[in-house]
Coordinates of C-alpha atoms in Angstrom, one line a residue:
Chain A
M8 CA 183.3 -178.5 -27.9
S9 CA 185.0 -176.4 -25.4
S10 CA 182.5 -173.6 -25.8
S11 CA 179.6 -176.0 -25.2
Q12 CA 181.4 -177.3 -22.2
G13 CA 182.0 -173.8 -21.0
R14 CA 178.3 -173.0 -21.5
R15 CA 177.3 -176.1 -19.7
G16 CA 179.7 -175.1 -17.0
S17 CA 178.0 -171.7 -16.6
L18 CA 174.7 -173.2 -15.6
P19 CA 174.1 -173.3 -11.8
G20 CA 174.5 -176.6 -10.0
T21 CA 177.2 -177.8 -12.4
S22 CA 180.7 -179.1 -11.8
D23 CA 182.3 -175.6 -12.3
D24 CA 182.3 -174.5 -8.6
G25 CA 183.5 -170.9 -8.7
K26 CA 180.9 -169.5 -11.1
G27 CA 178.1 -171.6 -9.6
V28 CA 178.8 -170.5 -6.1
L29 CA 179.0 -166.8 -7.0
S30 CA 175.7 -166.8 -8.9
R31 CA 174.1 -168.9 -6.2
F32 CA 175.4 -166.6 -3.4
S33 CA 174.2 -163.4 -5.1
S34 CA 170.9 -164.9 -6.0
S35 CA 170.4 -166.1 -2.4
I36 CA 171.3 -162.7 -1.1
S37 CA 168.9 -160.9 -3.3
Q38 CA 166.3 -163.5 -2.7
S39 CA 166.6 -163.2 1.1
L40 CA 166.6 -159.4 0.9
I41 CA 163.4 -159.4 -1.1
V42 CA 161.9 -162.0 1.1
S43 CA 162.8 -160.3 4.3
R44 CA 161.5 -157.0 3.1
G45 CA 158.4 -158.6 1.8
K46 CA 157.8 -160.2 5.1
R47 CA 158.3 -157.0 7.0
T48 CA 156.0 -155.1 4.8
A49 CA 153.4 -157.8 5.0
S50 CA 153.5 -157.8 8.8
E51 CA 153.3 -154.0 8.9
A52 CA 150.4 -154.0 6.5
A53 CA 148.7 -156.6 8.7
T54 CA 149.2 -154.4 11.8
V55 CA 147.8 -151.3 10.0
A56 CA 144.9 -153.2 8.7
K57 CA 144.1 -154.7 12.1
K58 CA 144.3 -151.2 13.7
L59 CA 142.1 -149.8 11.0
L60 CA 139.6 -152.5 11.4
W61 CA 139.6 -152.0 15.2
S62 CA 139.2 -148.3 15.0
T63 CA 136.5 -148.5 12.4
G64 CA 134.7 -151.0 14.6
R65 CA 135.0 -148.7 17.5
A66 CA 133.8 -145.7 15.5
A67 CA 130.9 -147.7 14.2
W68 CA 130.0 -148.7 17.8
I69 CA 130.1 -145.1 19.0
A70 CA 128.1 -143.9 16.0
G71 CA 125.6 -146.7 16.3
T72 CA 124.8 -146.2 20.0
T73 CA 124.7 -142.4 19.7
F74 CA 122.3 -142.8 16.9
L75 CA 120.2 -145.2 18.9
V76 CA 120.0 -142.9 21.9
L77 CA 119.6 -139.5 20.1
V78 CA 117.7 -140.2 16.9
V79 CA 115.6 -143.3 17.3
P80 CA 113.2 -142.0 20.0
L81 CA 112.9 -138.8 17.9
I82 CA 111.9 -140.8 14.8
I83 CA 109.4 -142.8 16.8
E84 CA 107.8 -139.8 18.4
M85 CA 107.6 -137.8 15.2
D86 CA 106.0 -140.8 13.5
R87 CA 103.4 -141.0 16.3
E88 CA 102.7 -137.3 16.0
Q89 CA 102.2 -137.6 12.3
Q90 CA 99.8 -140.5 12.8
M91 CA 97.8 -138.6 15.3
N92 CA 97.6 -135.6 13.0
E93 CA 96.4 -137.8 10.1
L94 CA 93.8 -139.4 12.4
E95 CA 92.6 -136.0 13.5
M96 CA 92.3 -134.7 9.9
Q97 CA 90.5 -137.8 9.0
Q98 CA 88.1 -137.4 11.9
A99 CA 87.6 -133.8 11.1
S100 CA 86.8 -134.5 7.5
L101 CA 84.4 -137.3 8.6
L102 CA 82.6 -135.1 11.0
G103 CA 82.5 -132.3 8.5
A104 CA 80.9 -134.4 5.7
P105 CA 77.1 -135.0 5.9
P106 CA 76.1 -138.4 7.4
P107 CA 74.1 -140.0 4.4
S108 CA 77.1 -139.9 2.1
I109 CA 79.0 -141.9 4.7
A110 CA 76.1 -144.3 5.5
A111 CA 75.5 -145.1 1.8
P112 CA 78.9 -146.6 0.9
A113 CA 79.0 -148.3 4.4
A114 CA 75.6 -150.0 4.0
P115 CA 76.4 -152.4 1.2
K116 CA 79.6 -153.5 3.0
Chain B
M11 CA 121.1 -120.7 38.1
G12 CA 123.4 -117.8 37.4
S13 CA 124.7 -117.8 40.9
S14 CA 125.9 -121.4 40.6
V15 CA 128.6 -120.1 38.2
S16 CA 130.1 -117.8 40.8
H17 CA 130.3 -119.5 44.1
A18 CA 131.1 -122.9 45.6
A19 CA 128.0 -123.4 47.8
A20 CA 125.4 -125.8 46.4
P21 CA 122.7 -124.0 44.4
P22 CA 119.1 -124.3 45.6
P23 CA 117.1 -127.1 44.0
P24 CA 115.5 -125.9 40.7
P25 CA 111.8 -125.5 40.5
P26 CA 110.0 -128.4 38.9
A27 CA 109.8 -127.9 35.2
G28 CA 106.4 -128.5 33.7
L29 CA 105.7 -129.5 30.1
A30 CA 105.1 -125.9 29.0
V31 CA 108.2 -123.9 28.1
A32 CA 107.8 -120.2 27.5
L33 CA 110.3 -117.7 26.3
P34 CA 109.8 -114.2 27.8
P35 CA 106.9 -112.4 26.2
K36 CA 107.3 -109.8 23.5
A37 CA 108.9 -106.6 24.7
E38 CA 107.3 -104.1 22.4
E39 CA 104.6 -104.0 19.7
K40 CA 106.0 -104.5 16.2
S41 CA 104.4 -101.3 15.0
E42 CA 106.5 -99.2 17.4
K43 CA 109.6 -98.2 15.8
K44 CA 111.0 -95.8 18.4
V45 CA 112.2 -97.4 21.5
D46 CA 110.7 -96.1 24.7
Y47 CA 113.6 -96.2 27.1
L48 CA 111.4 -95.3 30.1
N49 CA 109.1 -98.2 29.6
L50 CA 111.4 -101.2 29.4
P51 CA 110.2 -104.6 30.5
C52 CA 111.2 -106.2 33.7
P53 CA 114.1 -108.5 33.2
V54 CA 114.4 -112.2 34.2
P55 CA 115.7 -112.8 37.7
F56 CA 119.5 -113.1 37.8
E57 CA 119.7 -116.7 38.7
E58 CA 117.3 -117.6 35.8
I59 CA 119.4 -115.9 33.2
Q60 CA 120.2 -119.2 31.6
R61 CA 116.8 -120.7 32.2
E62 CA 115.9 -121.8 28.7
A63 CA 119.3 -123.3 28.1
L64 CA 119.2 -125.2 31.4
M65 CA 115.8 -126.5 30.7
S66 CA 116.8 -127.8 27.4
L67 CA 120.3 -129.0 28.1
K68 CA 120.1 -130.3 31.7
P69 CA 117.2 -132.5 32.2
E70 CA 117.1 -134.5 35.4
L71 CA 118.8 -137.6 34.2
F72 CA 118.7 -140.5 36.6
E73 CA 119.6 -144.2 36.8
G74 CA 117.1 -146.8 38.0
L75 CA 113.5 -146.6 38.8
R76 CA 111.6 -143.5 39.7
F77 CA 108.0 -143.3 40.7
D78 CA 106.2 -140.0 41.7
F79 CA 102.7 -139.7 42.9
T80 CA 101.1 -136.4 43.6
K81 CA 97.7 -136.1 45.2
G82 CA 95.8 -132.9 45.5
L83 CA 93.7 -132.7 48.6
N84 CA 92.6 -129.1 48.1
Q85 CA 93.0 -126.4 45.6
K86 CA 96.0 -125.2 47.4
F87 CA 97.3 -128.2 49.3
S88 CA 98.8 -131.4 47.9
L89 CA 100.8 -134.4 49.0
S90 CA 103.4 -136.2 47.1
H91 CA 104.9 -139.7 47.5
S92 CA 108.0 -140.7 45.6
V93 CA 110.1 -143.9 45.4
Y94 CA 113.5 -144.1 43.9
M95 CA 115.6 -147.3 43.5
G96 CA 118.8 -147.2 41.6
S97 CA 122.5 -146.2 41.8
T98 CA 123.8 -142.9 42.7
E99 CA 127.4 -141.7 42.2
V100 CA 129.3 -141.1 45.4
P101 CA 132.6 -139.2 45.1
S102 CA 135.3 -141.4 46.5
P103 CA 138.9 -140.3 47.3
S104 CA 140.5 -143.4 45.6
S105 CA 139.1 -143.6 42.1
G106 CA 136.8 -140.7 41.2
T107 CA 133.2 -141.7 41.7
I108 CA 131.7 -145.0 42.8
K109 CA 128.2 -146.2 42.0
V110 CA 126.3 -147.1 45.1
P111 CA 122.9 -148.7 45.0
T112 CA 120.5 -146.6 46.9
A113 CA 116.7 -146.7 47.5
H114 CA 114.6 -144.2 49.3
Y115 CA 111.1 -143.0 49.7
E116 CA 110.2 -139.4 49.8
F117 CA 107.1 -137.8 51.3
G118 CA 106.3 -134.2 50.5
A119 CA 103.7 -131.6 51.1
N120 CA 103.0 -128.5 49.1
F121 CA 101.0 -125.5 49.9
L122 CA 100.5 -123.1 47.0
D123 CA 98.9 -119.7 47.4
P124 CA 99.3 -116.7 45.2
K125 CA 101.2 -115.0 48.0
L126 CA 102.7 -117.9 49.9
M127 CA 104.3 -121.1 48.7
L128 CA 105.5 -123.8 51.1
I129 CA 107.2 -127.0 50.0
G130 CA 108.6 -129.6 52.2
R131 CA 110.1 -133.0 51.5
V132 CA 111.4 -135.6 53.9
L133 CA 113.4 -138.7 52.8
T134 CA 114.0 -142.0 54.4
D135 CA 117.8 -141.4 54.4
G136 CA 117.3 -138.7 56.9
R137 CA 117.2 -135.6 54.7
L138 CA 114.7 -132.8 54.9
N139 CA 114.2 -130.1 52.2
A140 CA 112.2 -127.1 52.7
R141 CA 111.4 -124.1 50.5
V142 CA 109.4 -121.1 51.3
K143 CA 108.4 -118.3 49.0
C144 CA 106.5 -115.4 50.5
D145 CA 105.4 -112.1 48.9
L146 CA 105.9 -109.6 51.6
T147 CA 104.7 -106.7 49.5
D148 CA 103.9 -106.3 45.9
N149 CA 107.5 -105.9 45.0
L150 CA 109.4 -107.6 47.8
T151 CA 109.7 -111.4 48.0
L152 CA 111.3 -113.5 50.6
K153 CA 112.6 -117.0 49.6
I154 CA 114.0 -119.5 52.0
N155 CA 115.8 -122.8 51.0
A156 CA 116.9 -125.2 53.6
Q157 CA 118.3 -128.7 53.5
L158 CA 118.9 -130.6 56.8
T159 CA 120.9 -133.8 56.9
N160 CA 121.9 -136.4 59.4
E161 CA 125.5 -135.8 58.9
P162 CA 126.9 -132.9 60.9
H163 CA 128.0 -129.8 59.1
F164 CA 126.3 -130.7 55.9
S165 CA 123.1 -128.8 56.5
Q166 CA 122.5 -125.7 54.5
G167 CA 120.1 -122.8 54.6
M168 CA 119.7 -119.7 52.5
F169 CA 117.6 -116.6 52.7
N170 CA 116.9 -114.5 49.6
F171 CA 115.3 -111.1 49.5
D172 CA 114.1 -110.1 46.0
Y173 CA 113.1 -106.6 45.1
K174 CA 111.4 -106.2 41.7
G175 CA 111.5 -102.7 40.3
K176 CA 110.0 -101.3 37.1
D177 CA 112.8 -102.4 34.9
F178 CA 115.3 -103.9 37.3
R179 CA 115.6 -106.6 39.9
A180 CA 117.8 -106.7 43.0
Q181 CA 118.5 -109.6 45.3
Y182 CA 120.2 -110.0 48.6
Q183 CA 121.3 -113.4 49.8
M184 CA 122.3 -114.7 53.2
G185 CA 123.3 -118.3 53.9
N186 CA 124.9 -120.4 56.5
N187 CA 128.7 -120.8 56.5
A188 CA 128.6 -116.9 56.5
F189 CA 127.7 -116.6 52.9
Y190 CA 126.5 -113.2 51.7
G191 CA 125.7 -112.3 48.2
A192 CA 123.9 -109.6 46.2
N193 CA 123.0 -109.3 42.6
Y194 CA 121.4 -106.7 40.3
I195 CA 120.0 -106.9 36.8
Q196 CA 118.7 -104.1 34.7
S197 CA 117.0 -103.9 31.3
V198 CA 119.0 -101.7 29.0
T199 CA 117.0 -102.0 25.8
P200 CA 113.8 -104.0 25.2
H201 CA 116.0 -107.0 24.2
L202 CA 119.1 -106.6 26.3
S203 CA 119.6 -106.8 30.0
L204 CA 122.8 -106.6 32.0
G205 CA 123.5 -107.7 35.5
S206 CA 126.2 -108.3 38.0
E207 CA 126.6 -110.1 41.3
V208 CA 129.0 -110.1 44.2
F209 CA 129.4 -112.7 46.9
W210 CA 131.5 -113.2 50.0
L211 CA 132.2 -116.5 51.8
G212 CA 133.0 -115.8 55.4
H213 CA 134.6 -119.1 56.4
Q214 CA 137.1 -119.2 53.5
R215 CA 137.5 -115.5 53.2
K216 CA 136.7 -115.8 49.5
S217 CA 134.9 -113.1 47.6
G218 CA 134.0 -112.8 44.0
I219 CA 132.2 -110.6 41.4
G220 CA 130.5 -111.7 38.2
F221 CA 128.8 -110.1 35.2
A222 CA 126.1 -111.3 33.0
A223 CA 124.3 -110.2 29.8
R224 CA 121.2 -111.5 28.2
Y225 CA 119.9 -110.7 24.8
N226 CA 116.6 -112.2 23.8
T227 CA 114.1 -111.8 21.0
D228 CA 111.0 -113.8 20.2
K229 CA 113.0 -116.6 18.6
M230 CA 116.3 -116.7 20.4
V231 CA 118.0 -116.1 23.7
A232 CA 121.7 -115.5 24.0
T233 CA 123.4 -115.1 27.4
A234 CA 127.0 -114.6 28.5
Q235 CA 128.4 -114.8 32.0
A236 CA 131.8 -114.2 33.4
A237 CA 132.9 -114.4 37.0
S238 CA 136.1 -113.7 39.0
T239 CA 136.3 -117.4 40.0
G240 CA 137.5 -117.9 36.5
I241 CA 134.4 -119.3 34.8
V242 CA 133.1 -118.0 31.5
A243 CA 129.8 -119.4 30.3
L244 CA 128.0 -118.6 27.1
C245 CA 124.8 -120.1 25.8
Y246 CA 122.4 -119.7 22.9
V247 CA 118.9 -121.1 22.5
Q248 CA 117.1 -120.8 19.2
K249 CA 113.4 -121.5 18.9
V250 CA 113.2 -123.1 15.4
S251 CA 109.4 -123.7 15.5
E252 CA 106.8 -123.7 18.2
K253 CA 107.5 -127.4 18.8
V254 CA 111.3 -127.5 18.4
S255 CA 114.1 -125.5 20.0
L256 CA 117.8 -126.0 19.8
A257 CA 120.3 -125.0 22.4
S258 CA 124.1 -124.8 22.7
D259 CA 126.3 -124.1 25.6
F260 CA 130.0 -123.3 26.2
M261 CA 131.8 -123.2 29.5
Y262 CA 135.4 -122.4 30.2
N263 CA 137.0 -122.7 33.6
H264 CA 140.2 -120.7 33.8
M265 CA 141.5 -122.3 37.0
T266 CA 141.3 -125.9 35.8
R267 CA 141.7 -125.1 32.1
D268 CA 138.5 -127.1 31.5
V269 CA 136.5 -126.5 28.4
T270 CA 133.1 -128.0 27.8
S271 CA 130.6 -127.4 25.1
S272 CA 127.3 -129.1 24.5
F273 CA 124.5 -129.0 21.9
G274 CA 121.0 -130.2 22.4
Y275 CA 117.5 -130.3 21.1
D276 CA 114.1 -130.0 22.7
Y277 CA 111.0 -131.3 21.0
I278 CA 107.7 -130.5 22.7
L279 CA 105.1 -132.5 20.9
R280 CA 101.5 -133.0 22.0
Q281 CA 102.0 -136.3 23.7
C282 CA 105.6 -136.1 24.7
R283 CA 108.6 -134.0 25.4
L284 CA 112.0 -135.3 24.2
R285 CA 115.3 -133.7 25.0
G286 CA 118.6 -134.9 23.6
K287 CA 122.1 -133.6 24.3
L288 CA 125.6 -134.2 22.8
D289 CA 128.6 -133.1 24.8
S290 CA 132.3 -132.4 24.1
N291 CA 133.2 -134.8 26.9
G292 CA 131.9 -137.7 24.8
C293 CA 128.6 -137.8 26.6
V294 CA 125.3 -138.5 24.9
A295 CA 122.0 -138.1 26.8
A296 CA 118.3 -138.3 26.1
F297 CA 115.3 -137.7 28.3
L298 CA 111.7 -138.6 27.2
E299 CA 108.5 -137.7 29.0
E300 CA 105.5 -139.3 27.4
R301 CA 101.9 -138.8 28.3
L302 CA 100.2 -142.1 28.5
N303 CA 96.9 -141.0 30.0
M304 CA 95.4 -138.0 31.7
G305 CA 97.8 -137.3 34.5
V306 CA 100.1 -140.3 33.9
N307 CA 103.5 -139.6 32.4
F308 CA 106.1 -142.2 31.5
I309 CA 109.7 -141.2 31.8
L310 CA 112.8 -142.6 30.1
S311 CA 116.3 -141.4 30.7
A312 CA 119.5 -142.5 29.0
E313 CA 123.1 -141.3 29.4
I314 CA 126.1 -142.8 27.6
D315 CA 129.6 -141.6 28.4
H316 CA 131.8 -143.0 25.7
R317 CA 135.0 -141.8 27.2
K318 CA 134.6 -143.3 30.6
K319 CA 132.4 -146.2 29.3
D320 CA 129.7 -145.3 31.8
Y321 CA 126.1 -146.2 30.9
K322 CA 123.1 -145.1 32.8
F323 CA 119.5 -145.9 31.9
G324 CA 116.5 -145.1 34.0
F325 CA 112.7 -145.4 33.7
G326 CA 109.9 -144.1 35.7
M327 CA 106.3 -142.9 36.0
T328 CA 104.8 -139.7 37.3
V329 CA 101.2 -139.9 38.4
G330 CA 99.2 -136.8 39.2
E331 CA 99.2 -133.3 38.0

């Protein structure tokens, strides 16, 4: 009987004040330490993540505008040059081939 | 433009760059294996030592609208009208440079003869530019550059006497503000030429000496310049194919401990010429000249400075040859 009473007494929130207060005090300390550390780490992680996002955004902006100014006109001009070359080769092959062979497939159309 | 490295006076305006870029012609036949040191080619003039790199890396970037019209009246004589509307940078004492919107109209006349060249330009903001190039004899050339302005003490003038020898060139310069300079460049091997220059500024009692070397083959040009004003400039241009050339440039200023390096490309296609440049100051620039029609060129210019967050875009048209 007395052992069950003692066991019941060791549970927190029971009438045995000394043991309950000690365990509650230590648990609250550890809990607050963990919680405060957790909070600090979370806020630092948020700052680092925000800075990383900001610098990634800035790097992406710089890379994007530099690409737009340096590379896009080059691609467009090289594409035009290639088109002109193809047109010229086509015209050269057209002029080089004898006319009847061109007129024959063109007539039924 | 070699002389601009060494002295503080403003360099004369560069000659207009056409769409054809030519590296110096081949020095010797490929079949010759022994170098004939008595028959070396004539070197490039001293101020044009960095000509290829400057043409590729420093196009005339502008901001705003530019319209040029050139009308030839004769085989030798032509008139030009030019309108510019946009912002120019004015150095201000308080915060670096300030962008000021400006607009001007420029009227010019050119007379081109094999022996005599006269170019004059007058602007609506009161400036007058004049250039004279006269072949006094076969080897001696006289060049005069003058710029007159409304503001007092801002006018400049420069006389150059050039002597072209068999494998060397010598030049003597006289300018206002008591500026005297001389330079000399000599071909040492068929590919290498060395030169040096001295100058003296009378009003500030400043003098300086500089040395330059240029090594060029069919496919590449490498130059190095050092001056007693504390400037070291190196540049390298490689002709990757007949349409593409790449250029890079390095400049170190010992007095201000300033280092700048840039890298650029130059694509010369049939219908257009595109030049792009990337700088170590965080500057990206591109310049496109596109041929729309016979004699009509469309120009686009872009410059982005990421460090100072300064963006300049311009467009224009050039009509006439």
